[in-house]
Coordinates of N, CA and C in Angstrom, one line a residue:
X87 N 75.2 102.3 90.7 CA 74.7 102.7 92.1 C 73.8 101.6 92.7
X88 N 73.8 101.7 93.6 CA 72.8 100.5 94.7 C 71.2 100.8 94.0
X89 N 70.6 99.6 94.3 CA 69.2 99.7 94.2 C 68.9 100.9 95.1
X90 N 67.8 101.2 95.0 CA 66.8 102.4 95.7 C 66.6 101.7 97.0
X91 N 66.2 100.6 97.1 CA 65.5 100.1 98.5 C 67.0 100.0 99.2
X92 N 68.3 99.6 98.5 CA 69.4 99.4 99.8 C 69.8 100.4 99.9
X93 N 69.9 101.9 98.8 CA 70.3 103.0 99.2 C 69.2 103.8 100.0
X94 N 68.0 103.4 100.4 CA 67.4 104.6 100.8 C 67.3 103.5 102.5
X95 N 67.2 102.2 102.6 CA 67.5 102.0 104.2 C 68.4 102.6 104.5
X96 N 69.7 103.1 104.0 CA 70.8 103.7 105.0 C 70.5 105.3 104.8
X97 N 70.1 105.6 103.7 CA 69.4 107.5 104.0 C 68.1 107.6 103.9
X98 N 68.0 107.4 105.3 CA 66.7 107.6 105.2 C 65.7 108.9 105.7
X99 N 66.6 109.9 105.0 CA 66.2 111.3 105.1 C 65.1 111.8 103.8
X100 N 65.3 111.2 102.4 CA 65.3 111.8 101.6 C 63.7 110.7 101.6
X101 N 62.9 111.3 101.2 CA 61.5 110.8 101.6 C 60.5 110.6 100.5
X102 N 60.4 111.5 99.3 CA 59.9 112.0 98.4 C 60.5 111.1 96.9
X103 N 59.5 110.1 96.5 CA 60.1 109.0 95.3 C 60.6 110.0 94.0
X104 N 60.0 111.0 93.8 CA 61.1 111.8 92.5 C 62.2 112.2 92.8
X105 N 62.4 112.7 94.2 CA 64.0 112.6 94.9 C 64.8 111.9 94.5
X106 N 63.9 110.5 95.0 CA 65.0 109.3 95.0 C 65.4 108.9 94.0
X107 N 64.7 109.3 93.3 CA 64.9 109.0 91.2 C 65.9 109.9 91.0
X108 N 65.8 111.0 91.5 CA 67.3 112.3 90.7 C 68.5 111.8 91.7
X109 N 68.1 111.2 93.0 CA 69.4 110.8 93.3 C 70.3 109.8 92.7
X110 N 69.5 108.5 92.4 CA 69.8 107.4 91.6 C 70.0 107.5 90.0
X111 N 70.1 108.8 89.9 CA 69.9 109.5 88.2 C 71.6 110.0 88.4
X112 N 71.5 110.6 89.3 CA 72.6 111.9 89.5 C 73.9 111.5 90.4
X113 N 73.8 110.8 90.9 CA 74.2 110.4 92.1 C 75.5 109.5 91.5
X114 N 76.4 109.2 92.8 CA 77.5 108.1 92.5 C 77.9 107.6 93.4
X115 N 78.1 106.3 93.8 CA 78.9 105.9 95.4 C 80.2 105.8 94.9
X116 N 81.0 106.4 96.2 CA 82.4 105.9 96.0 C 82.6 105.5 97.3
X117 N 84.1 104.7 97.6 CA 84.6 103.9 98.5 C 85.7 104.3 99.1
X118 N 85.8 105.0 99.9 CA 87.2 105.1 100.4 C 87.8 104.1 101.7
X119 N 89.3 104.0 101.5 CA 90.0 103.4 102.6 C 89.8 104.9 103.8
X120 N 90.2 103.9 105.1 CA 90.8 104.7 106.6 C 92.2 105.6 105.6
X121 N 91.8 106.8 106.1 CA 93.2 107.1 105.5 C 93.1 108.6 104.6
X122 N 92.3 108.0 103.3 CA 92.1 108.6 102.1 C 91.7 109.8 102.6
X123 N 92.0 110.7 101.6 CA 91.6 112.3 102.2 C 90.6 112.6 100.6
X124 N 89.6 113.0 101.3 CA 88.2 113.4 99.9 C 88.2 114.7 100.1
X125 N 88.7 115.7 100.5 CA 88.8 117.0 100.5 C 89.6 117.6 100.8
X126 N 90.2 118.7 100.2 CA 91.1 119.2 100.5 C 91.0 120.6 100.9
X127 N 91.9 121.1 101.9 CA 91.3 123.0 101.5 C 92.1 123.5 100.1
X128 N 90.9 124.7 99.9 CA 91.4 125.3 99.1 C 90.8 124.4 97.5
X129 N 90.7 123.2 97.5 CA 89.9 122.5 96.3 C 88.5 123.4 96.2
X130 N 88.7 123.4 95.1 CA 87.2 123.9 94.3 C 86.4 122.6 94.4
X131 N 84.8 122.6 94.6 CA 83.9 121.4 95.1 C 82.9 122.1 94.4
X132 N 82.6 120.7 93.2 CA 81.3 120.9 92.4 C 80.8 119.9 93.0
X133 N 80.6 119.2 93.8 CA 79.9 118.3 94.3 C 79.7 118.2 96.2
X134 N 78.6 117.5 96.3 CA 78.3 117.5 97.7 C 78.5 116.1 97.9
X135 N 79.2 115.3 99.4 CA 79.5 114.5 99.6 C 78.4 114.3 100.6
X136 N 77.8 112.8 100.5 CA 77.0 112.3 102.0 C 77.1 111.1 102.0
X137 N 77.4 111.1 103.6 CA 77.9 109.9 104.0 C 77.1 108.4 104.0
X138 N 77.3 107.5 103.6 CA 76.3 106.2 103.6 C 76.6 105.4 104.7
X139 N 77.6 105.2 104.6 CA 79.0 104.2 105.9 C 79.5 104.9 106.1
X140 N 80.7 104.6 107.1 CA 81.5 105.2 107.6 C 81.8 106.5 108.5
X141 N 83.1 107.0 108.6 CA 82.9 108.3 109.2 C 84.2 108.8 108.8
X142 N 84.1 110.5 108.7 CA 85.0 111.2 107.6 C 85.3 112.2 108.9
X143 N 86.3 112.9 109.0 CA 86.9 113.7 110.2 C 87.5 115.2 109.4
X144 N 86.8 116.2 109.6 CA 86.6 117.7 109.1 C 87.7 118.5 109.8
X145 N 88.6 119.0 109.0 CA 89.8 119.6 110.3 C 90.2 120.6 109.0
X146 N 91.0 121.7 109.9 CA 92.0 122.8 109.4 C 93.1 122.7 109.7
X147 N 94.2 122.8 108.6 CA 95.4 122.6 109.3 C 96.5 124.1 109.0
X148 N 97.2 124.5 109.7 CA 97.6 125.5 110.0 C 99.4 125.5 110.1
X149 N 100.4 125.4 109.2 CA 101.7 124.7 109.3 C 102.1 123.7 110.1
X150 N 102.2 123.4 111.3 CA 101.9 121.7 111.6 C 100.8 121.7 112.9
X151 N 99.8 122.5 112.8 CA 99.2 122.5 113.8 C 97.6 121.7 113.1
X152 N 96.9 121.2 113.6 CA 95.4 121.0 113.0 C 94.6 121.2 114.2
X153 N 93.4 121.9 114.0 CA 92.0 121.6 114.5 C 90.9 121.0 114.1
X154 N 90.7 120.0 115.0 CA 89.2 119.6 114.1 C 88.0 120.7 114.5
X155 N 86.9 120.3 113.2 CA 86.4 121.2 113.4 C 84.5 120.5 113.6
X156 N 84.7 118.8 113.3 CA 83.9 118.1 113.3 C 83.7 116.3 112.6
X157 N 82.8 115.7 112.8 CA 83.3 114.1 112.2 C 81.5 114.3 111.7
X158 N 81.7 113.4 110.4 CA 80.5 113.5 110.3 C 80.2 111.8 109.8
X159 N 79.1 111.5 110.2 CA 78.8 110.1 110.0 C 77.6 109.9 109.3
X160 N 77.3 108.7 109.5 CA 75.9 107.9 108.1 C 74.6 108.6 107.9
X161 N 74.7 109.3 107.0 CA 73.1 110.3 106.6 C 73.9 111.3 107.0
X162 N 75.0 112.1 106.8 CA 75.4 113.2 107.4 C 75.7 113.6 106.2
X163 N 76.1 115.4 105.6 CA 77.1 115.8 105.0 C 77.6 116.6 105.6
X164 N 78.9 117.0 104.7 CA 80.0 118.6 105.9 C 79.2 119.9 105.4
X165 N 79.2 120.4 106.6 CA 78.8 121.9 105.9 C 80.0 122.5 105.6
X166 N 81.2 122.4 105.2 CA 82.3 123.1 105.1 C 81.8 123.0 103.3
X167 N 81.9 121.6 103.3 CA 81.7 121.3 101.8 C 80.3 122.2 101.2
X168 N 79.4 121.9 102.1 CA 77.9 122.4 101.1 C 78.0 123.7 101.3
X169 N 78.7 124.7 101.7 CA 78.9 126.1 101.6 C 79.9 126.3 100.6
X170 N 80.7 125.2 100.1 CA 81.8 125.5 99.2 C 80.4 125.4 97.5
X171 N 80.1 124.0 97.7 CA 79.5 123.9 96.9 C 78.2 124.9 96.5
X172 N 77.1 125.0 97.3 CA 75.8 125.8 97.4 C 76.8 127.1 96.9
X173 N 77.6 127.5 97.0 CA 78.3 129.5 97.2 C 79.1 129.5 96.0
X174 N 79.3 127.9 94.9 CA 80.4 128.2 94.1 C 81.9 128.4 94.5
X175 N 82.1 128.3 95.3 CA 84.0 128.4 96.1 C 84.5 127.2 96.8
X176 N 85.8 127.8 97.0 CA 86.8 126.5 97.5 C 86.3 125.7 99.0
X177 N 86.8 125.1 99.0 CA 86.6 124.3 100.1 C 88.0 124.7 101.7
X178 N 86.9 124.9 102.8 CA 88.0 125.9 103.2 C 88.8 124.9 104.4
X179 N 88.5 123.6 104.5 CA 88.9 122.5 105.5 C 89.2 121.5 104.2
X180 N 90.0 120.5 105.7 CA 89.8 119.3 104.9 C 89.0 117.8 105.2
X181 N 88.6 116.6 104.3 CA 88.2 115.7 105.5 C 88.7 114.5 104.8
X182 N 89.1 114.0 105.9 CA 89.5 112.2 105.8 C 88.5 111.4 106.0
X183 N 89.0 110.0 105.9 CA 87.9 109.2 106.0 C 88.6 108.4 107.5
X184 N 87.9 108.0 108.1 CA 88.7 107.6 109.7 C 88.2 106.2 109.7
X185 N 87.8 105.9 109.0 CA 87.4 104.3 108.7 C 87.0 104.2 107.3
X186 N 86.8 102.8 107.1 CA 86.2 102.4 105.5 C 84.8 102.6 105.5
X187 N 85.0 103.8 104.3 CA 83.4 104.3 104.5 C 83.1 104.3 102.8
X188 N 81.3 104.3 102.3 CA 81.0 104.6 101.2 C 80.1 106.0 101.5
X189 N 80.0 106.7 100.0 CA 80.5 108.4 100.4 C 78.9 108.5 99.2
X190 N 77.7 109.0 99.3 CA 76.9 109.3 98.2 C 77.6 110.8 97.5
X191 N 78.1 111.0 96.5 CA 78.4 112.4 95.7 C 77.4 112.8 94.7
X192 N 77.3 113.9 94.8 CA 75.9 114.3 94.3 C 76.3 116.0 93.2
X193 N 76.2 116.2 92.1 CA 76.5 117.5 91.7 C 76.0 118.8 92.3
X194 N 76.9 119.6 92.7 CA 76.6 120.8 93.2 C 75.5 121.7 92.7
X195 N 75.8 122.0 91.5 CA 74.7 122.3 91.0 C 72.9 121.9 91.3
X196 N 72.3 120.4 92.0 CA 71.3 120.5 92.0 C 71.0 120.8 93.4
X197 N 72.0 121.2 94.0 CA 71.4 121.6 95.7 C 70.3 122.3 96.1
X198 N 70.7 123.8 95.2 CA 69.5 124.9 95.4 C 68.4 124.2 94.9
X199 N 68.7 123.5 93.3 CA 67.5 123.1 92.9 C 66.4 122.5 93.6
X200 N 67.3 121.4 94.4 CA 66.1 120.2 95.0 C 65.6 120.8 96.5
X201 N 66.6 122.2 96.9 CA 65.7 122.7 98.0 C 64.0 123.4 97.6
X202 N 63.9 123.8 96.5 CA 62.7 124.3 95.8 C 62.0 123.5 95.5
X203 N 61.9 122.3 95.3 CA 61.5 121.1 95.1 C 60.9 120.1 95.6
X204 N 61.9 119.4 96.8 CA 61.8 118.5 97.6 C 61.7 119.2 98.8
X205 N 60.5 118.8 100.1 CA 61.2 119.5 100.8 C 61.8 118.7 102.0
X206 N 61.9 117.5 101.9 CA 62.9 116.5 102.9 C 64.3 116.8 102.5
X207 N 64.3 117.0 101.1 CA 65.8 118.2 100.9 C 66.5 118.7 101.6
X208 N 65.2 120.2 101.7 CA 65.1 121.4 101.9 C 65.4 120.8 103.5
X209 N 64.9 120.3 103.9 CA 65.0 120.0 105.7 C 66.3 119.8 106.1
X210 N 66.6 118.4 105.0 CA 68.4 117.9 105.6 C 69.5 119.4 105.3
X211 N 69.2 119.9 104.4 CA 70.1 120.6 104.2 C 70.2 122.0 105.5
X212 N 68.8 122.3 106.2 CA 69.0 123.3 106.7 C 68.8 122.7 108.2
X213 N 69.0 121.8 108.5 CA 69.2 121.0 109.4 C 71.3 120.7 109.6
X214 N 71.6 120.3 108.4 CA 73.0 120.3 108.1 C 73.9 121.7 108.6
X215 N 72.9 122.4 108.4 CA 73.4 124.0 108.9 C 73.3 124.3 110.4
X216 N 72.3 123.8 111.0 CA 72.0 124.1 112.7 C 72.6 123.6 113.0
X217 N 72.7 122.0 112.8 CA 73.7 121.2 113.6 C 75.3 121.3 113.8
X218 N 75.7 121.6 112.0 CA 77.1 122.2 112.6 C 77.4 123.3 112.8
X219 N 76.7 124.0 113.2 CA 76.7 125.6 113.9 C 77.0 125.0 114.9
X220 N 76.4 124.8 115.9 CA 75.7 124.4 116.7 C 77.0 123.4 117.4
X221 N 77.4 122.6 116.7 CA 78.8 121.6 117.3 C 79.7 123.0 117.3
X222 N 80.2 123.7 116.3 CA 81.1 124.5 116.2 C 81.4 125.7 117.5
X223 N 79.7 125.6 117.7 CA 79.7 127.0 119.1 C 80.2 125.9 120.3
X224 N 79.7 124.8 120.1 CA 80.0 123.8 121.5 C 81.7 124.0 121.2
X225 N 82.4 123.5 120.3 CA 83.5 123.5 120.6 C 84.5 124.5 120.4
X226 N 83.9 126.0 120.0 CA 84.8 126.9 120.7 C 84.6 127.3 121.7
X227 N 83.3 126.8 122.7 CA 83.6 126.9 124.0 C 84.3 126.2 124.9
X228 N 84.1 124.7 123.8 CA 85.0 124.1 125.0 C 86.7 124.7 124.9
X229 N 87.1 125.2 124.1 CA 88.4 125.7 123.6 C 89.0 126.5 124.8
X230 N 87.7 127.5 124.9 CA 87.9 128.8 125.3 C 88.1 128.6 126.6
X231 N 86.5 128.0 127.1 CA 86.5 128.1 128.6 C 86.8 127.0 129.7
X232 N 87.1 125.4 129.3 CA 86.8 124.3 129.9 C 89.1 124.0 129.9
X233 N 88.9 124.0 130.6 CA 91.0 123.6 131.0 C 90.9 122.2 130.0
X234 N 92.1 122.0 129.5 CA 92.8 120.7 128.7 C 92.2 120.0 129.3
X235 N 92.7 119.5 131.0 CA 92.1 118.1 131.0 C 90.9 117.7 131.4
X236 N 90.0 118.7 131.6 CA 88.5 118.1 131.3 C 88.1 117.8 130.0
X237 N 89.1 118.6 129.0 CA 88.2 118.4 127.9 C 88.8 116.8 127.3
X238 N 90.3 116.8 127.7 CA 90.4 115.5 127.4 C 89.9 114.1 128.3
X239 N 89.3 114.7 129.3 CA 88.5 113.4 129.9 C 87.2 113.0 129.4
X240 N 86.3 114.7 128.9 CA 85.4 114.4 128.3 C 85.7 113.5 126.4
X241 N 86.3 113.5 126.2 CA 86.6 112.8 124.8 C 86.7 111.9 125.2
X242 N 87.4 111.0 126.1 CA 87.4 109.7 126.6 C 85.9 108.7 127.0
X243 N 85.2 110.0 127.4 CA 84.0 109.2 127.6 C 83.2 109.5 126.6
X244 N 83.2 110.2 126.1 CA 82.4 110.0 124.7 C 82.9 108.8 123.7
X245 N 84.2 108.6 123.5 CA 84.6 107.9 123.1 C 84.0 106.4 123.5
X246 N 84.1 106.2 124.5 CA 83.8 105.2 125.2 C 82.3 105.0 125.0
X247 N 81.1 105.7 125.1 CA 79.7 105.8 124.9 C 79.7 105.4 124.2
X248 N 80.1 105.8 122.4 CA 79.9 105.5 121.2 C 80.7 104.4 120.5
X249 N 81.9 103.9 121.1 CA 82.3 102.9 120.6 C 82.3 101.6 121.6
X250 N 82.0 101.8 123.0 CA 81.9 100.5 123.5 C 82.8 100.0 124.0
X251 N 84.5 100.7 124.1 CA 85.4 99.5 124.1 C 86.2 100.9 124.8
X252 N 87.2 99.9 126.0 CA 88.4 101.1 127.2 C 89.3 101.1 125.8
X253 N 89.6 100.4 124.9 CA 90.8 100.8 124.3 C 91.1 101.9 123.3
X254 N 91.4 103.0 123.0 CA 91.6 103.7 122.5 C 92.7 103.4 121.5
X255 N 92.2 103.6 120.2 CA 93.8 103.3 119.4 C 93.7 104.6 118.8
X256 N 94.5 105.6 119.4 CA 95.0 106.9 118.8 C 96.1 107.4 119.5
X257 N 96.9 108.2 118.3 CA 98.2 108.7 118.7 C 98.3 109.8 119.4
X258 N 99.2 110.4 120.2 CA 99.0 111.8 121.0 C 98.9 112.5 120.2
X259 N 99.8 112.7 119.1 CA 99.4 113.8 117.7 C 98.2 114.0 117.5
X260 N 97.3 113.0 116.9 CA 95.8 112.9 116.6 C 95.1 113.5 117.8
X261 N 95.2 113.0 118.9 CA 94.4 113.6 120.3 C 95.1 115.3 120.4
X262 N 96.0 115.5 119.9 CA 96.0 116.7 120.2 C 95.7 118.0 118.9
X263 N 95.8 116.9 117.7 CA 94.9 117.6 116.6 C 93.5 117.3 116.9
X264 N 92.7 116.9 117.5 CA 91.3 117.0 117.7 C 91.2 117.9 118.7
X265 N 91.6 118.1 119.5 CA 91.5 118.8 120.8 C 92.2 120.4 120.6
X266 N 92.7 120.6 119.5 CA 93.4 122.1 119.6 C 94.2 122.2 120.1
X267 N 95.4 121.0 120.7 CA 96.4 121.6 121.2 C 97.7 121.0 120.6
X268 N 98.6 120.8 121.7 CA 100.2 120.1 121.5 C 100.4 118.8 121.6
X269 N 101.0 118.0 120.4 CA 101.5 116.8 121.7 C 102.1 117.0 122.9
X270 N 103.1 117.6 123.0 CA 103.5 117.6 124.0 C 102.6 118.1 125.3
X271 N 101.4 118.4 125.3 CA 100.7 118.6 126.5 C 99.8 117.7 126.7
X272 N 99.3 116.8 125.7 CA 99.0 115.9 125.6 C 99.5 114.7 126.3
X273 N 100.8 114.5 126.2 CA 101.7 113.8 126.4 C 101.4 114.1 127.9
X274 N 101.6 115.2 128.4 CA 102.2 115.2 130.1 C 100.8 115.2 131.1
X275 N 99.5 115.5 129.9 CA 98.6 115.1 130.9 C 98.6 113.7 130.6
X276 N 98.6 112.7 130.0 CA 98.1 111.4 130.0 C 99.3 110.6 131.1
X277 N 100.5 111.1 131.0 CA 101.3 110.8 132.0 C 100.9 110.8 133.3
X278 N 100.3 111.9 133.4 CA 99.3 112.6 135.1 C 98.4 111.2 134.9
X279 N 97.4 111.1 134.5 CA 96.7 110.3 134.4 C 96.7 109.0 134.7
X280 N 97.9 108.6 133.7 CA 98.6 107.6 134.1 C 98.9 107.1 135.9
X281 N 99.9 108.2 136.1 CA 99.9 107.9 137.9 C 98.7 108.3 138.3
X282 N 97.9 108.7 138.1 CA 96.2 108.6 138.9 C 95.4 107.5 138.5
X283 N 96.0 106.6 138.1 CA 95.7 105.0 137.6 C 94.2 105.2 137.0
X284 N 93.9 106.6 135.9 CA 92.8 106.5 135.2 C 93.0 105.9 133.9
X285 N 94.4 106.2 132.9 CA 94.8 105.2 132.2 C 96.1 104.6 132.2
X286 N 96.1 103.7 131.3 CA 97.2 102.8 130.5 C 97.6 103.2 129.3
X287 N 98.8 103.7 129.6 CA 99.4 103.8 128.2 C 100.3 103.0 127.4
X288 N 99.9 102.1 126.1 CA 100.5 101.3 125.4 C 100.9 101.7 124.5
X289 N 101.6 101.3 123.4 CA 102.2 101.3 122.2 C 101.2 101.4 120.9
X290 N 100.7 102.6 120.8 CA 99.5 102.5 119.4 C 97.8 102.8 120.3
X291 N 98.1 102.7 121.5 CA 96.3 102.9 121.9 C 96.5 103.6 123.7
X292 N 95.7 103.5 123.8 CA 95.4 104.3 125.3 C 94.0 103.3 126.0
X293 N 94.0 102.7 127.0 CA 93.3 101.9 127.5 C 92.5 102.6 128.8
X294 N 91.4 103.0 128.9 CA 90.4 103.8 129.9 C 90.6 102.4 131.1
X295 N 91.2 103.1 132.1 CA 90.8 102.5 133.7 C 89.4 102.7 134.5
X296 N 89.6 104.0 134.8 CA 87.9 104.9 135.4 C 87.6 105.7 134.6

């Protein structure tokens, strides 16, 4: 495992030096490629995953249909996972890795413990809980109440916010497994779009005009 000092600049939640000792006691980094899938549904999860690098993408999939249900990035973990683990049961999503990321895994078993314990723990963990409540109520409202193509405009600019760049390299499939719907509606709004000269559509990416 990494020194203490290079693993605790990138989590720098965990605040308490006996912590950081059972982490670096307990603990393991692993590496995954873009791609790799670290959870599965329905996998039994003795362990809690948190993220160091990268970013891992939380979805259910339903015979060819997926929804995401959230992405979680650096100092994050899933609550899908830490309810599988904290509860003893399966894991009821799955998550990929959406870039090359390193993953802190931690045994299930000391979660309750180090909430009684530590309490910068106790905080991430029940912080881990508000926040993806909290995304989850945001995005079954956007499901419910906001029409396809606001919601797919609002993804474009988020997109754009957080990564900096008009090019989008994602497939209609993927945009329409993040967003809850079809390719094919996907498809016919970006077409729309297209003639309202807001994008460009190329081969492997989607390029933001306005």
């Amino acid at each position: 495992m990494e020194t203490s000092a290079d693993l605790f600049k990138e989590l720098k939640s965990f605040s308490e030096p006996e912590l950081q000792k059972e982490i670096l006691k307990h603990g393991k980094i692993i590496k995954a490629k873009k791609g790799d899938i670290l959870i599965r549904e329905g996998q039994y999860l003795n362990f809690l995953p948190i993220v160091i690098k990268g970013l891992l993408r939380v979805y259910q999939e339903n015979e060819d249909r997926e929804i995401l249900l959230y992405y979680v990035g650096p100092e994050q973990t899933c609550m899908m996972s830490l309810s599988a683990a904290y509860f003893d049961y399966y894991s009821t999503a799955n998550g990929i890795a959406m870039k090359p990321s390193e993953i802190l895994v931690l045994p299930a078993h000391l979660i309750a413990e180090w909430q009684l314990k530590y309490p910068s723990w106790n905080k991430f963990i029940l912080s881990t809980f508000k926040s993806r409540y909290d995304e989850l109520l945001s995005a079954f409202g956007n499901v419910a109440f906001k029409p396809i193509q606001v919601r797919v405009k609002e993804y474009f600019s988020e997109y754009f916010k957080n990564e900096g760049t008009r090019k989008i390299s994602i497939s209609h499939q993927t945009l329409a497994n993040d967003l809850g719907t079809t390719r094919v509606v996907i498809s016919r709004i970006l077409k729309q779009f297209e003639k309202e000269n807001l994008v460009k559509l190329h081969r492997g990416y989607i390029e933001l005009i306005h």
